[in-house]
Amino acid sequence: IPAASTIVLAWFKLTPDPLGFGIMIMAGTWMMLNFISARAWQQVSNMAELFAIDPEQAEARIAIVLKSKPLARQVRLLTWHRLATLRHQQKDFDQTIAVCQSVLIYPLRNVHAVRQHLLLMLTEAQLARGDAYGAYMSLSELSHQQLSLTHSLQKLALQTRYLLMVGYDEAALSDLPGKVKMAELMPTLQCGALHVLFYVAASRSGQTPQADWLNERSRLLLSEKQYDDILQSLSMPTVTPGELL
């Protein structure tokens, strides 16, 4: 638009209005920025299936978008969120933590749509790396968010895992009937995994009847391999509660 306007003014030897010409340049720049950003966002907005089918192609597409200039900040940050999701699915927890923390330092308005998901991925990656303090800080920030039901269920599982990591087994079992009801809203695998967490907490707390009941339920929900894998993932050394203070 600015280029076409300049040609027309020069062709007809017209004197441009500085204010109108300035507004025209600003409008043209805004349209160009939005066009590039819209095209970039179309390439990365729906990538869930591509992550599972061809992660290398997904990563290549993300790299192309991040090289696009000029690119609106919000689109760039949302693209980084896609990269964090890909790294998390690849179980590259160090890069997941790095990308999530890099995006979360920006103002809330720029990442509001994905902030909760970023915090959940960050917490899970920190737990996988044994970073109890980092997981505590992420869970604390999640506690101040108004979470959807899905995110609330994910937070419950991560919070329970954190409490087991730091040795607060009895805290993990507080309001157990209510937590079991919430677990029943989850898909079978996640529901069974949470029952295993409660079972471990009850066993270590000496609450044998509850532990037996939770163990029986978890075995009904999970295959033998799934059950063993979840128990093995909890075999990391726990932190003594006083060590965090």
Tab-separated table of C-alpha atoms in Angstrom:
chain	number	residue	atom	x	y	z
A	1	ILE	CA	0.000	0.000	0.000
A	2	PRO	CA	2.715	2.587	0.828
A	3	ALA	CA	4.636	1.689	-2.348
A	4	ALA	CA	1.525	1.908	-4.545
A	5	SER	CA	0.571	5.248	-2.986
A	6	THR	CA	4.033	6.667	-3.651
A	7	ILE	CA	3.887	5.598	-7.317
A	8	VAL	CA	0.423	7.125	-7.823
A	9	LEU	CA	1.463	10.419	-6.199
A	10	ALA	CA	4.618	10.606	-8.324
A	11	TRP	CA	2.793	9.662	-11.557
A	12	PHE	CA	0.165	12.356	-11.202
A	13	LYS	CA	2.610	14.825	-9.582
A	14	LEU	CA	0.385	15.226	-6.550
A	15	THR	CA	1.491	16.756	-3.272
A	16	PRO	CA	1.041	14.164	-0.525
A	17	ASP	CA	-0.738	14.954	2.735
A	18	PRO	CA	1.927	14.155	5.385
A	19	LEU	CA	-0.623	13.000	7.974
A	20	GLY	CA	-2.618	10.870	5.547
A	21	PHE	CA	0.529	9.451	4.006
A	22	GLY	CA	1.885	8.567	7.465
A	23	ILE	CA	-1.360	6.843	8.396
A	24	MET	CA	-1.264	4.939	5.116
A	25	ILE	CA	2.292	3.723	5.824
A	26	MET	CA	1.310	2.632	9.331
A	27	ALA	CA	-1.743	0.791	8.013
A	28	GLY	CA	0.298	-0.956	5.342
A	29	THR	CA	2.938	-2.019	7.872
A	30	TRP	CA	0.241	-3.314	10.235
A	31	MET	CA	-1.387	-5.314	7.436
A	32	MET	CA	1.948	-6.825	6.390
A	33	LEU	CA	2.777	-7.805	9.977
A	34	ASN	CA	-0.608	-9.427	10.477
A	35	PHE	CA	-0.429	-11.254	7.153
A	36	ILE	CA	2.968	-12.796	7.990
A	37	SER	CA	1.876	-13.644	11.536
A	38	ALA	CA	-1.404	-15.181	10.355
A	39	ARG	CA	0.378	-17.394	7.830
A	40	ALA	CA	2.907	-18.424	10.466
A	41	TRP	CA	0.199	-19.268	12.985
A	42	GLN	CA	-1.673	-21.407	10.427
A	43	GLN	CA	1.417	-23.596	10.143
A	44	VAL	CA	1.699	-24.354	13.873
A	45	SER	CA	-1.814	-23.941	15.300
A	46	ASN	CA	-2.953	-27.556	14.806
A	47	MET	CA	0.093	-29.742	15.271
A	48	ALA	CA	-1.085	-32.326	17.843
A	49	GLU	CA	-1.419	-35.099	15.242
A	50	LEU	CA	1.847	-34.134	13.540
A	51	PHE	CA	3.680	-34.423	16.884
A	52	ALA	CA	2.654	-38.079	17.078
A	53	ILE	CA	3.055	-38.959	13.384
A	54	ASP	CA	6.171	-37.053	12.329
A	55	PRO	CA	7.910	-35.111	15.128
A	56	GLU	CA	10.841	-34.224	12.854
A	57	GLN	CA	8.535	-32.500	10.380
A	58	ALA	CA	6.796	-30.717	13.254
A	59	GLU	CA	10.120	-29.467	14.544
A	60	ALA	CA	11.157	-28.307	11.064
A	61	ARG	CA	7.898	-26.402	10.669
A	62	ILE	CA	8.343	-24.726	14.048
A	63	ALA	CA	11.896	-23.722	13.115
A	64	ILE	CA	10.687	-22.132	9.861
A	65	VAL	CA	8.020	-20.143	11.690
A	66	LEU	CA	10.450	-18.902	14.354
A	67	LYS	CA	12.735	-17.596	11.576
A	68	SER	CA	9.899	-15.571	10.034
A	69	LYS	CA	10.290	-11.804	10.346
A	70	PRO	CA	8.532	-9.645	11.275
A	71	LEU	CA	6.441	-11.856	13.568
A	72	ALA	CA	3.996	-10.671	16.213
A	73	ARG	CA	5.275	-11.352	19.734
A	74	GLN	CA	2.185	-13.305	20.741
A	75	VAL	CA	2.495	-15.617	17.722
A	76	ARG	CA	6.196	-16.127	18.454
A	77	LEU	CA	5.487	-17.017	22.097
A	78	LEU	CA	2.685	-19.394	21.138
A	79	THR	CA	5.055	-21.053	18.664
A	80	TRP	CA	7.574	-21.515	21.484
A	81	HIS	CA	4.733	-23.153	23.430
A	82	ARG	CA	4.357	-25.660	20.585
A	83	LEU	CA	8.083	-26.379	20.794
A	84	ALA	CA	7.828	-26.927	24.562
A	85	THR	CA	4.948	-29.362	23.971
A	86	LEU	CA	7.005	-31.285	21.403
A	87	ARG	CA	10.045	-31.466	23.708
A	88	HIS	CA	7.799	-32.641	26.561
A	89	GLN	CA	6.355	-35.436	24.438
A	90	GLN	CA	9.917	-36.423	23.501
A	91	LYS	CA	10.746	-36.533	27.251
A	92	ASP	CA	13.506	-33.986	26.754
A	93	PHE	CA	12.767	-32.468	30.153
A	94	ASP	CA	15.774	-30.145	30.307
A	95	GLN	CA	14.708	-28.333	27.136
A	96	THR	CA	11.076	-28.411	28.256
A	97	ILE	CA	12.036	-26.577	31.433
A	98	ALA	CA	14.198	-24.071	29.546
A	99	VAL	CA	11.533	-23.221	26.945
A	100	CYS	CA	8.648	-23.039	29.452
A	101	GLN	CA	10.585	-20.715	31.765
A	102	SER	CA	11.636	-18.522	28.830
A	103	VAL	CA	8.011	-18.048	27.739
A	104	LEU	CA	6.553	-17.615	31.244
A	105	ILE	CA	8.710	-14.568	32.000
A	106	TYR	CA	6.629	-12.530	29.535
A	107	PRO	CA	3.530	-10.577	30.690
A	108	LEU	CA	0.391	-12.602	31.279
A	109	ARG	CA	-1.517	-10.961	28.415
A	110	ASN	CA	0.922	-12.394	25.872
A	111	VAL	CA	0.675	-16.034	27.009
A	112	HIS	CA	-2.684	-16.118	28.786
A	113	ALA	CA	-4.133	-18.805	26.492
A	114	VAL	CA	-1.363	-21.324	27.212
A	115	ARG	CA	-0.010	-20.240	30.607
A	116	GLN	CA	-1.689	-23.039	32.570
A	117	HIS	CA	-0.491	-25.697	30.140
A	118	LEU	CA	3.048	-24.303	30.277
A	119	LEU	CA	3.007	-24.427	34.084
A	120	LEU	CA	1.719	-28.010	34.093
A	121	MET	CA	4.415	-29.148	31.645
A	122	LEU	CA	7.051	-27.256	33.631
A	123	THR	CA	5.946	-28.914	36.885
A	124	GLU	CA	5.977	-32.400	35.373
A	125	ALA	CA	9.422	-31.848	33.848
A	126	GLN	CA	10.778	-30.535	37.159
A	127	LEU	CA	9.408	-33.573	38.989
A	128	ALA	CA	10.988	-35.857	36.391
A	129	ARG	CA	14.319	-34.119	37.022
A	130	GLY	CA	13.920	-34.367	40.820
A	131	ASP	CA	13.700	-30.583	41.211
A	132	ALA	CA	11.411	-30.437	44.257
A	133	TYR	CA	11.865	-26.699	44.854
A	134	GLY	CA	11.125	-25.796	41.234
A	135	ALA	CA	8.032	-28.030	41.247
A	136	TYR	CA	6.862	-26.382	44.468
A	137	MET	CA	7.153	-22.910	42.924
A	138	SER	CA	5.287	-23.989	39.776
A	139	LEU	CA	2.508	-25.648	41.800
A	140	SER	CA	2.215	-22.524	43.951
A	141	GLU	CA	1.678	-20.408	40.853
A	142	LEU	CA	-0.911	-22.892	39.576
A	143	SER	CA	-2.736	-22.604	42.911
A	144	HIS	CA	-3.411	-18.932	42.146
A	145	GLN	CA	-4.910	-19.716	38.726
A	146	GLN	CA	-8.552	-20.427	37.967
A	147	LEU	CA	-8.095	-23.851	36.405
A	148	SER	CA	-10.384	-25.779	34.103
A	149	LEU	CA	-11.529	-29.233	35.219
A	150	THR	CA	-8.950	-30.950	33.004
A	151	HIS	CA	-6.123	-28.813	34.340
A	152	SER	CA	-7.363	-29.271	37.928
A	153	LEU	CA	-7.146	-33.044	37.513
A	154	GLN	CA	-3.645	-32.775	36.065
A	155	LYS	CA	-2.598	-30.520	38.930
A	156	LEU	CA	-3.943	-33.036	41.469
A	157	ALA	CA	-1.770	-35.792	39.992
A	158	LEU	CA	1.335	-33.586	39.910
A	159	GLN	CA	0.734	-32.261	43.414
A	160	THR	CA	0.348	-35.813	44.759
A	161	ARG	CA	3.574	-36.838	43.044
A	162	TYR	CA	5.350	-33.825	44.549
A	163	LEU	CA	4.099	-34.640	48.071
A	164	LEU	CA	5.392	-38.192	47.738
A	165	MET	CA	8.729	-36.892	46.488
A	166	VAL	CA	9.232	-34.654	49.525
A	167	GLY	CA	7.925	-37.240	51.987
A	168	TYR	CA	4.578	-35.652	52.936
A	169	ASP	CA	2.635	-38.894	52.579
A	170	GLU	CA	-0.138	-37.985	55.015
A	171	ALA	CA	-0.717	-34.679	53.231
A	172	ALA	CA	-1.106	-36.600	49.972
A	173	LEU	CA	-3.906	-38.615	51.611
A	174	SER	CA	-5.850	-35.655	53.012
A	175	ASP	CA	-9.478	-35.664	51.804
A	176	LEU	CA	-8.785	-39.023	50.151
A	177	PRO	CA	-12.462	-39.777	49.298
A	178	GLY	CA	-12.764	-36.473	47.442
A	179	LYS	CA	-9.493	-37.037	45.606
A	180	VAL	CA	-10.548	-40.550	44.591
A	181	LYS	CA	-13.778	-39.114	43.157
A	182	MET	CA	-11.730	-36.625	41.141
A	183	ALA	CA	-9.443	-39.427	39.962
A	184	GLU	CA	-12.490	-41.301	38.678
A	185	LEU	CA	-13.078	-38.445	36.226
A	186	MET	CA	-9.731	-39.157	34.564
A	187	PRO	CA	-9.048	-41.603	31.715
A	188	THR	CA	-8.321	-45.154	32.875
A	189	LEU	CA	-4.526	-44.942	32.761
A	190	GLN	CA	-4.323	-41.633	34.632
A	191	CYS	CA	-6.926	-42.795	37.147
A	192	GLY	CA	-4.975	-45.977	37.830
A	193	ALA	CA	-1.691	-44.064	38.118
A	194	LEU	CA	-3.163	-41.749	40.750
A	195	HIS	CA	-4.455	-44.745	42.697
A	196	VAL	CA	-0.904	-46.124	42.711
A	197	LEU	CA	0.353	-42.820	44.131
A	198	PHE	CA	-2.248	-42.932	46.885
A	199	TYR	CA	-1.397	-46.588	47.537
A	200	VAL	CA	2.300	-45.761	48.011
A	201	ALA	CA	1.442	-42.877	50.345
A	202	ALA	CA	-0.907	-45.068	52.417
A	203	SER	CA	1.677	-47.890	52.602
A	204	ARG	CA	4.419	-45.555	53.799
A	205	SER	CA	2.025	-43.993	56.324
A	206	GLY	CA	1.126	-47.374	57.796
A	207	GLN	CA	-2.531	-47.141	56.732
A	208	THR	CA	-2.765	-50.790	55.680
A	209	PRO	CA	-6.547	-51.117	55.016
A	210	GLN	CA	-6.562	-48.053	52.766
A	211	ALA	CA	-3.363	-49.182	51.056
A	212	ASP	CA	-4.838	-52.618	50.277
A	213	TRP	CA	-8.028	-51.088	48.906
A	214	LEU	CA	-6.121	-48.591	46.729
A	215	ASN	CA	-3.772	-51.302	45.495
A	216	GLU	CA	-6.668	-53.542	44.457
A	217	ARG	CA	-8.338	-50.713	42.557
A	218	SER	CA	-5.121	-49.719	40.782
A	219	ARG	CA	-4.541	-53.316	39.630
A	220	LEU	CA	-8.055	-53.431	38.196
A	221	LEU	CA	-7.377	-50.269	36.193
A	222	LEU	CA	-3.836	-50.990	34.988
A	223	SER	CA	-1.991	-53.772	33.240
A	224	GLU	CA	0.861	-55.430	35.113
A	225	LYS	CA	3.444	-53.539	33.053
A	226	GLN	CA	1.751	-50.181	33.579
A	227	TYR	CA	1.538	-50.854	37.301
A	228	ASP	CA	5.237	-51.795	37.517
A	229	ASP	CA	6.320	-48.810	35.399
A	230	ILE	CA	4.491	-46.364	37.661
A	231	LEU	CA	5.975	-47.922	40.804
A	232	GLN	CA	9.429	-47.804	39.243
A	233	SER	CA	9.026	-44.121	38.385
A	234	LEU	CA	8.425	-43.464	42.090
A	235	SER	CA	11.573	-45.270	43.192
A	236	MET	CA	13.679	-42.077	43.122
A	237	PRO	CA	15.070	-40.936	46.506
A	238	THR	CA	12.643	-38.749	48.415
A	239	VAL	CA	13.528	-35.432	50.020
A	240	THR	CA	13.244	-35.153	53.780
A	241	PRO	CA	10.528	-32.532	54.504
A	242	GLY	CA	12.817	-30.365	56.606
A	243	GLU	CA	15.355	-30.058	53.803
A	244	LEU	CA	13.096	-27.668	51.849
A	245	LEU	CA	12.824	-25.119	54.653
